[in-house]
Every structure is written in structure tokens, then in C-alpha cells.
PDB file of C-alpha atoms in Angstrom:
ATOM      1  CA  MET A 213       0.000   0.000   0.000  1.00  0.00           C
ATOM      2  CA  ASN A 214       2.949   2.381   0.575  1.00  0.00           C
ATOM      3  CA  ALA A 215       4.019   2.046  -3.045  1.00  0.00           C
ATOM      4  CA  ILE A 216       0.900   3.522  -4.646  1.00  0.00           C
ATOM      5  CA  ALA A 217       1.816   7.212  -4.245  1.00  0.00           C
ATOM      6  CA  PRO A 218       5.379   6.777  -5.580  1.00  0.00           C
ATOM      7  CA  LEU A 219       4.033   4.809  -8.534  1.00  0.00           C
ATOM      8  CA  ILE A 220       1.568   7.581  -9.347  1.00  0.00           C
ATOM      9  CA  ILE A 221       4.318  10.207  -9.122  1.00  0.00           C
ATOM     10  CA  ALA A 222       6.615   8.116 -11.329  1.00  0.00           C
ATOM     11  CA  ALA A 223       3.797   7.506 -13.811  1.00  0.00           C
ATOM     12  CA  THR A 224       3.353  11.260 -14.236  1.00  0.00           C
ATOM     13  CA  GLY A 225       7.012  11.494 -15.229  1.00  0.00           C
ATOM     14  CA  ILE A 226       6.573   9.159 -18.194  1.00  0.00           C
ATOM     15  CA  PRO A 227       4.619  11.660 -20.355  1.00  0.00           C
ATOM     16  CA  ALA A 228       7.240  14.324 -19.597  1.00  0.00           C
ATOM     17  CA  LEU A 229       9.917  11.914 -20.793  1.00  0.00           C
ATOM     18  CA  CYS A 230       7.924  11.265 -23.982  1.00  0.00           C
ATOM     19  CA  PHE A 231       7.597  15.034 -24.549  1.00  0.00           C
ATOM     20  CA  ALA A 232      11.370  15.328 -24.075  1.00  0.00           C
ATOM     21  CA  ALA A 233      12.043  12.763 -26.773  1.00  0.00           C
ATOM     22  CA  TRP A 234       9.448  14.265 -29.102  1.00  0.00           C
ATOM     23  CA  SER A 235      10.433  17.928 -28.703  1.00  0.00           C
ATOM     24  CA  GLY A 236      14.150  17.252 -29.155  1.00  0.00           C
ATOM     25  CA  ARG A 237      13.707  15.600 -32.556  1.00  0.00           C
ATOM     26  CA  PRO A 238      14.465  18.548 -34.880  1.00  0.00           C
ATOM     27  CA  GLY A 239      18.015  18.840 -33.532  1.00  0.00           C
ATOM     28  CA  THR A 240      18.164  22.633 -33.362  1.00  0.00           C
ATOM     29  CA  ALA A 241      19.506  24.335 -30.272  1.00  0.00           C
ATOM     30  CA  HIS A 242      16.017  25.547 -29.360  1.00  0.00           C
ATOM     31  CA  ALA A 243      14.550  22.038 -29.673  1.00  0.00           C
ATOM     32  CA  ARG A 244      17.385  20.544 -27.616  1.00  0.00           C
ATOM     33  CA  GLY A 245      16.716  23.145 -24.911  1.00  0.00           C
ATOM     34  CA  LEU A 246      13.056  22.170 -24.815  1.00  0.00           C
ATOM     35  CA  GLY A 247      13.925  18.487 -24.687  1.00  0.00           C
ATOM     36  CA  LEU A 248      16.404  19.094 -21.875  1.00  0.00           C
ATOM     37  CA  ARG A 249      13.852  20.938 -19.778  1.00  0.00           C
ATOM     38  CA  TRP A 250      11.207  18.234 -20.263  1.00  0.00           C
ATOM     39  CA  ALA A 251      13.787  15.553 -19.399  1.00  0.00           C
ATOM     40  CA  LEU A 252      14.744  17.421 -16.216  1.00  0.00           C
ATOM     41  CA  ILE A 253      11.078  17.638 -15.213  1.00  0.00           C
ATOM     42  CA  ALA A 254      10.764  13.868 -15.710  1.00  0.00           C
ATOM     43  CA  LEU A 255      13.968  13.290 -13.731  1.00  0.00           C
ATOM     44  CA  CYS A 256      12.655  15.413 -10.842  1.00  0.00           C
ATOM     45  CA  LEU A 257       9.444  13.403 -10.795  1.00  0.00           C
ATOM     46  CA  PHE A 258      11.322  10.091 -10.784  1.00  0.00           C
ATOM     47  CA  ILE A 259      13.661  11.231  -7.998  1.00  0.00           C
ATOM     48  CA  GLY A 260      10.670  12.555  -6.045  1.00  0.00           C
ATOM     49  CA  ALA A 261       8.947   9.180  -6.398  1.00  0.00           C
ATOM     50  CA  ILE A 262      12.043   7.432  -5.082  1.00  0.00           C
ATOM     51  CA  GLY A 263      12.218   9.895  -2.169  1.00  0.00           C
ATOM     52  CA  VAL A 264       8.573   9.342  -1.248  1.00  0.00           C
ATOM     53  CA  TYR A 265       9.068   5.576  -1.427  1.00  0.00           C
ATOM     54  CA  LEU A 266      12.189   5.658   0.744  1.00  0.00           C
ATOM     55  CA  ALA A 267      10.500   7.927   3.291  1.00  0.00           C
ATOM     56  CA  GLY A 268       8.150   5.106   4.195  1.00  0.00           C
ATOM     57  CA  ASP A 269       5.675   6.145   6.885  1.00  0.00           C
ATOM     58  CA  ASN A 270       7.559   9.225   8.097  1.00  0.00           C
ATOM     59  CA  ARG A 271       5.182  12.058   7.171  1.00  0.00           C
ATOM     60  CA  ASN A 272       7.690  14.840   7.846  1.00  0.00           C
ATOM     61  CA  ILE A 273      10.130  13.456   5.307  1.00  0.00           C
ATOM     62  CA  ILE A 274       7.313  12.872   2.810  1.00  0.00           C
ATOM     63  CA  TYR A 275       6.164  16.488   3.202  1.00  0.00           C
ATOM     64  CA  GLY A 276       9.723  17.697   2.660  1.00  0.00           C
ATOM     65  CA  VAL A 277      10.161  15.580  -0.466  1.00  0.00           C
ATOM     66  CA  VAL A 278       6.819  16.702  -1.901  1.00  0.00           C
ATOM     67  CA  ILE A 279       7.546  20.380  -1.211  1.00  0.00           C
ATOM     68  CA  ALA A 280      10.978  20.062  -2.841  1.00  0.00           C
ATOM     69  CA  LEU A 281       9.371  18.260  -5.784  1.00  0.00           C
ATOM     70  CA  VAL A 282       6.753  20.982  -6.252  1.00  0.00           C
ATOM     71  CA  VAL A 283       9.382  23.742  -6.096  1.00  0.00           C
ATOM     72  CA  ALA A 284      11.710  21.975  -8.552  1.00  0.00           C
ATOM     73  CA  VAL A 285       9.009  21.126 -11.095  1.00  0.00           C
ATOM     74  CA  ASN A 286       7.525  24.634 -10.954  1.00  0.00           C
ATOM     75  CA  ALA A 287      10.963  26.228 -11.368  1.00  0.00           C
ATOM     76  CA  LEU A 288      11.600  24.034 -14.392  1.00  0.00           C
ATOM     77  CA  GLY A 289       8.140  24.892 -15.720  1.00  0.00           C
ATOM     78  CA  VAL A 290       8.962  28.604 -15.514  1.00  0.00           C
ATOM     79  CA  SER A 291      12.265  27.903 -17.254  1.00  0.00           C
ATOM     80  CA  LEU A 292      10.369  26.013 -19.967  1.00  0.00           C
ATOM     81  CA  VAL A 293       7.943  28.898 -20.536  1.00  0.00           C
ATOM     82  CA  LEU A 294      10.787  31.429 -20.686  1.00  0.00           C
ATOM     83  CA  HIS A 295      12.620  29.197 -23.155  1.00  0.00           C
ATOM     84  CA  LEU A 296       9.495  28.949 -25.312  1.00  0.00           C
ATOM     85  CA  ARG A 297       9.346  32.753 -25.490  1.00  0.00           C
ATOM     86  CA  ARG A 298      12.789  32.932 -27.072  1.00  0.00           C
ATOM     87  CA  GLU A 299      13.284  33.074 -30.810  1.00  0.00           C
ATOM     88  CA  GLY A 300      14.311  29.824 -32.482  1.00  0.00           C
ATOM     89  CA  ASN A 301      18.027  30.194 -33.125  1.00  0.00           C
ATOM     90  CA  THR A 302      18.930  33.699 -31.956  1.00  0.00           C
ATOM     91  CA  GLY A 303      18.183  33.249 -28.257  1.00  0.00           C
ATOM     92  CA  VAL A 304      16.662  36.741 -28.116  1.00  0.00           C
ATOM     93  CA  PRO A 305      13.372  37.065 -26.194  1.00  0.00           C
ATOM     94  CA  LYS A 306      10.298  37.902 -28.270  1.00  0.00           C
ATOM     95  CA  LYS A 307       8.682  41.286 -27.812  1.00  0.00           C
TER      96      LYS A 307
END
């Protein structure tokens, strides 16, 4: 029963990993940046799932892992949105 939450967290990382593979296909620097950010989001989710699993029944550790997971994924989400606002190859933000 203690493995259900980590499995759900890990399962949410699988679509992010698929987006990473799909968005990095064109091979441009912009596409590689998108793929990297999606892969890092998936990695954070997988590491968070491992942390929740290893925490066992200790709620304080689980809360800490979940808070760190939320902060990391949201920071990477902001980085992803800022990267999407940049022009394709120039790296200059759009106006």
C-alpha cells in the first residue's frame, strides 16, 4: 500500500519523458533546450517518487520531499515557458 503514491508520481514522469524525446527531434539548439527541460522535469518526478518511497511512513520526510518536488518542477516549468518565449536560433526574447 505504501508504493501507490510513488508509482503515481513516477507515472506522471513518463509523459514528460515522452515530450522530451518528441520535442528534441528537430536537432536545433532551441529544440534541444526544450527536450532538456522536459527531461529534467521527468527526472525530478522520478527522484521525487524514489524519495517518497524511501521515506516510508515518516510524514515529515514525505512532506519535505513533496515540497521540494513541487518547487523543482515549478521552477523548471517557468524555465520552460521562458525558453518557449525565445526566438528559435537567436536566443533573443520575443517582444
